Coordinates of C-alpha atoms and ligand atoms in Angstrom, one line a residue:
X1 CA 105.7 90.1 104.3
X2 CA 103.7 90.1 107.3
X3 CA 100.6 92.2 107.7
X4 CA 101.8 94.0 110.4
X5 CA 102.0 97.9 110.2
X6 CA 105.2 100.3 111.5
X7 CA 103.3 103.0 113.4
X8 CA 104.7 106.4 112.8
X9 CA 103.9 107.7 116.1
X10 CA 102.2 110.9 114.4
X11 CA 98.6 111.5 115.1
X12 CA 96.5 111.1 112.7
X13 CA 99.4 110.2 110.1
X14 CA 98.7 106.2 110.5
X15 CA 95.2 106.2 110.0
X16 CA 95.8 108.0 106.3
X17 CA 98.4 105.1 106.4
X18 CA 95.5 102.8 106.7
X19 CA 97.5 101.3 110.0
X20 CA 101.2 102.8 109.5
X21 CA 104.1 101.8 107.3
X22 CA 104.5 98.6 106.1
X23 CA 107.5 96.9 107.5
X24 CA 110.8 97.4 105.6
X25 CA 109.9 100.1 103.2
X26 CA 111.8 103.3 102.3
X27 CA 109.2 106.2 102.4
X28 CA 110.2 109.5 100.8
X29 CA 109.2 112.5 103.3
X30 CA 109.2 115.7 101.1
X31 CA 108.8 118.9 101.9
X32 CA 110.1 122.7 102.0
X33 CA 112.4 124.0 104.7
X34 CA 110.7 124.1 108.3
X35 CA 107.5 122.3 107.0
X36 CA 108.0 119.9 109.7
X37 CA 110.0 116.8 108.1
X38 CA 112.7 116.5 110.8
X39 CA 110.1 116.9 113.6
X40 CA 107.9 114.2 112.1
X41 CA 110.9 111.7 111.9
X42 CA 111.5 112.4 115.5
X43 CA 108.2 111.4 116.1
X44 CA 108.6 108.1 114.2
X45 CA 111.9 107.1 116.5
X46 CA 110.3 108.1 119.5
X47 CA 107.3 105.6 118.6
X48 CA 110.2 102.9 117.7
X49 CA 111.5 103.7 121.2
X50 CA 108.1 103.2 122.5
X51 CA 107.9 99.7 121.0
X52 CA 111.4 98.8 121.9
X53 CA 112.6 99.1 118.1
X54 CA 116.5 100.7 117.7
X55 CA 116.4 103.8 115.9
X56 CA 119.1 105.2 113.8
X57 CA 119.6 108.8 113.0
X58 CA 121.6 109.8 109.8
X59 CA 122.1 113.6 109.6
X60 CA 124.1 115.8 107.1
X61 CA 122.5 118.8 108.5
X62 CA 123.4 119.9 111.7
X63 CA 125.7 120.4 114.1
X64 CA 124.8 118.1 117.3
X65 CA 124.1 120.8 119.6
X66 CA 121.6 122.4 117.3
X67 CA 120.1 119.2 116.7
X68 CA 119.7 118.5 120.2
X69 CA 118.4 121.7 121.1
X70 CA 116.1 121.6 118.1
X71 CA 114.5 118.5 119.2
X72 CA 114.3 119.5 122.8
X73 CA 112.5 122.4 121.6
X74 CA 109.9 120.3 120.4
X75 CA 110.0 117.9 123.3
X76 CA 112.2 115.0 122.4
X77 CA 115.3 114.5 124.4
X78 CA 117.3 112.5 121.9
X79 CA 120.6 112.6 124.2
X80 CA 118.4 110.4 126.6
X81 CA 117.3 108.1 124.1
X82 CA 121.0 107.8 123.2
X83 CA 122.4 107.1 126.6
X84 CA 119.6 104.6 126.8
X85 CA 121.1 102.8 123.7
X86 CA 118.1 103.0 122.2
X87 CA 119.0 105.7 119.6
X88 CA 122.1 106.1 117.3
X89 CA 122.9 109.5 116.0
X90 CA 125.5 109.5 113.2
X91 CA 126.7 112.7 112.0
X92 CA 128.3 112.0 108.2
X93 CA 128.7 113.4 104.9
X94 CA 127.4 111.7 101.9
X95 CA 130.7 111.0 100.5
X96 CA 131.6 109.1 104.0
X97 CA 127.6 107.4 104.0
X98 CA 127.8 106.3 100.5
X99 CA 131.0 104.6 100.9
X100 CA 130.0 102.8 104.0
X101 CA 127.0 101.6 102.3
X102 CA 129.2 100.0 99.7
X103 CA 131.3 98.6 102.0
X104 CA 129.8 95.5 104.7
X105 CA 132.8 96.0 106.7
X106 CA 132.3 99.4 107.1
X107 CA 131.7 100.9 110.8
X108 CA 128.4 102.1 110.0
X109 CA 127.4 98.6 108.7
X110 CA 128.5 96.8 111.4
X111 CA 127.0 99.5 113.9
X112 CA 123.2 98.7 111.7
X113 CA 123.7 95.2 112.3
X114 CA 124.9 94.8 115.8
X115 CA 122.5 96.9 117.2
X116 CA 119.7 95.3 115.4
X117 CA 118.0 98.9 114.4
X118 CA 114.8 98.8 113.4
X119 CA 113.7 102.2 112.1
X120 CA 115.9 104.8 110.5
X121 CA 115.9 108.6 109.1
X122 CA 118.2 110.0 106.7
X123 CA 118.2 113.5 107.0
X124 CA 118.1 114.3 104.2
X125 CA 118.7 112.4 101.2
X126 CA 118.8 115.6 98.9
X127 CA 122.5 116.3 100.0
X128 CA 123.4 113.2 97.7
X129 CA 122.8 115.6 94.4
X130 CA 126.1 117.3 95.8
X131 CA 128.2 114.6 94.9
X132 CA 127.4 114.4 91.3
X133 CA 125.9 116.5 88.3
X134 CA 125.0 113.8 86.5
X135 CA 121.2 112.2 87.1
X136 CA 122.0 109.0 86.1
X137 CA 124.9 108.4 88.6
X138 CA 122.8 110.0 91.2
X139 CA 119.8 107.6 90.2
X140 CA 122.6 104.7 91.1
X141 CA 123.7 106.6 94.3
X142 CA 119.9 106.3 95.2
X143 CA 119.7 102.8 93.8
X144 CA 122.6 101.8 96.5
X145 CA 121.0 103.9 99.3
X146 CA 117.5 102.2 98.9
X147 CA 118.7 98.5 98.2
X148 CA 121.4 98.3 101.5
X149 CA 117.9 100.1 103.4
X150 CA 115.8 97.2 101.8
X151 CA 118.9 94.1 102.5
X152 CA 119.0 95.0 106.1
X153 CA 114.5 95.2 106.5
X154 CA 115.1 98.7 107.9
X155 CA 112.0 101.0 107.7
X156 CA 113.0 104.1 107.0
X157 CA 112.2 107.8 106.4
X158 CA 114.1 109.2 103.6
X159 CA 113.7 113.3 104.4
X160 CA 113.9 115.2 100.7
X161 CA 114.0 119.4 100.4
X162 CA 111.9 120.7 98.2
X163 CA 112.3 124.6 97.0
X164 CA 110.3 127.1 99.3
X165 CA 109.1 128.7 96.6
X166 CA 107.6 127.9 93.2
X167 CA 107.1 124.4 94.0
X168 CA 108.8 123.3 91.0
X169 CA 109.2 119.4 90.8
X170 CA 112.9 118.9 90.5
X171 CA 113.4 115.3 91.4
X172 CA 117.2 114.5 90.2
X173 CA 118.3 111.3 90.6
X174 CA 114.7 110.2 90.8
X175 CA 114.5 108.8 94.1
X176 CA 110.6 108.9 94.1
X177 CA 110.5 106.4 91.8
X178 CA 112.8 104.2 93.9
X179 CA 110.9 104.6 97.6
X180 CA 108.2 102.6 98.4
X181 CA 105.7 105.8 99.6
X182 CA 105.8 109.1 99.2
X183 CA 104.8 111.7 101.4
X184 CA 104.5 115.5 101.1
X185 CA 104.3 118.5 103.2
X186 CA 103.5 121.9 102.0
X187 CA 103.0 125.1 103.1
X188 CA 99.8 126.6 101.8
X189 CA 98.5 130.3 101.0
X190 CA 94.9 130.5 102.0
X191 CA 93.4 134.1 102.4
X192 CA 96.8 135.7 103.1
X193 CA 97.7 133.2 105.6
X194 CA 100.1 130.4 105.3
X195 CA 98.6 126.6 106.6
X196 CA 100.2 123.5 106.2
X197 CA 99.0 120.3 104.3
X198 CA 100.2 117.0 104.2
X199 CA 99.3 114.3 101.5
X200 CA 100.3 110.8 100.6
X201 CA 101.1 110.3 97.0
X202 CA 102.0 106.6 97.0
X203 CA 102.3 103.6 99.0
X204 CA 103.6 100.4 97.5
X205 CA 101.4 97.5 98.7
X206 CA 98.8 99.2 100.5
X207 CA 95.6 101.6 100.5
X208 CA 96.0 105.1 101.4
X209 CA 94.4 108.1 102.5
X210 CA 93.8 110.8 98.8
X211 CA 92.8 113.6 101.0
X212 CA 95.0 116.6 101.4
X213 CA 94.7 117.5 105.3
X214 CA 95.7 120.4 107.5
X215 CA 98.5 119.5 109.9
X216 CA 100.0 121.9 112.6
X217 CA 103.3 121.2 114.7
X218 CA 103.3 121.9 118.1
X219 CA 105.4 120.7 121.0
X220 CA 105.3 116.6 120.5
X221 CA 105.7 117.3 116.8
X222 CA 103.0 117.2 114.1
X223 CA 99.3 116.7 114.6
X224 CA 97.1 115.6 111.6
X225 CA 94.2 117.5 111.0
X226 CA 90.7 117.9 108.9
X227 CA 90.7 117.6 105.2
X228 CA 90.8 120.9 103.1
X229 CA 87.6 121.8 102.1
X230 CA 86.0 124.1 99.2
X231 CA 89.7 125.0 98.0
X232 CA 91.4 123.7 95.0
X233 CA 94.9 123.7 93.7
X234 CA 96.4 123.6 97.4
X235 CA 99.5 121.7 96.3
X236 CA 100.2 124.2 94.0
X237 CA 101.0 126.6 97.3
X238 CA 98.2 128.8 96.3
X239 CA 94.9 127.8 96.9
X240 CA 91.6 129.0 95.3
X241 CA 88.1 128.9 96.4
X242 CA 86.2 126.0 94.4
Ligands
ADP301 N1 107.5 123.9 120.1 C1 107.1 124.5 118.9 N2 105.6 124.5 118.5 C2 105.2 124.5 117.6 N3 106.2 124.8 116.1 C3 107.5 124.4 116.8 C4 108.1 124.5 117.9 N4 109.1 124.4 117.7 C5 109.5 124.2 116.6 N5 108.5 124.6 115.9 C6 108.6 125.1 114.1 O1 108.2 123.2 114.0 C7 109.0 123.6 112.6 C8 110.3 122.6 112.8 O2 110.5 122.2 111.6 P1 111.5 121.0 110.9 O3 110.8 120.0 111.5 O4 112.8 121.4 111.6 O5 111.5 121.6 109.5 P2 112.2 120.6 108.2 O6 112.8 119.6 109.0 O7 111.2 120.4 107.2 O8 113.2 121.6 107.8 C9 109.8 125.0 112.1 O9 108.6 125.7 111.5 C10 109.3 125.5 113.7 O10 109.3 127.0 113.6
MG302 MG1 115.0 119.2 108.6

């Protein structure tokens, strides 16, 4: 594997990652609804386009009009990228995607190979949980997913939904064990206001920043700030003064 890094395009995050993601790795981006996962993934794809790397956005989430509108409100013109042939957006279901990944002749696999996609986003991996109630079977599904991404040497962000309250760590299917890295986004209650926190939990093959940092969302996306100071239990969602 080369030492080159895949820049995320998020101001401050590449520094936390000691330069960026390792090429061909699949990294989990976890967080509650609205925390900024999809936004951050647009920045990742935008950075790729700036570096002449084609991107793929696979979504189970939204109707196209809503996706384009939400992206536009943050300053991302997804349709322009599609028209320029720099981005493919696939609106599909977990069932269809899983079948496609298992079949090299499927249209999705062919599109992946023909267009030389270098970066991909799956929004979100959590939806595979609907396919089965059996945790072992779900783990197999995630294995298929992560293996096919590794095989194609695509650097991928796998988005994963957490509950907004309680932060009970359900990791059905143990996706966090299969991925090469974990980036966590959290709402944190500080002095009766809600702030946002980002932390890197794991990054195979690389060092990384272990600090829990503030971040904000503005037009253009996520911007990383300073580390939290003088607080503890930040990741519980309700922090205390030290
Ligand atoms: N122009 C903007 N400036 C600041 N915040 C924005 C803007 N547009 C959307 N947001 C906020 O950014 C967040 C977008 O979250 P999103 O990336 O969709 O989260 P997730 O994918 O984790 O559910 C929302 O909380 C929304 O309120
Ligand atoms: Mg989202």
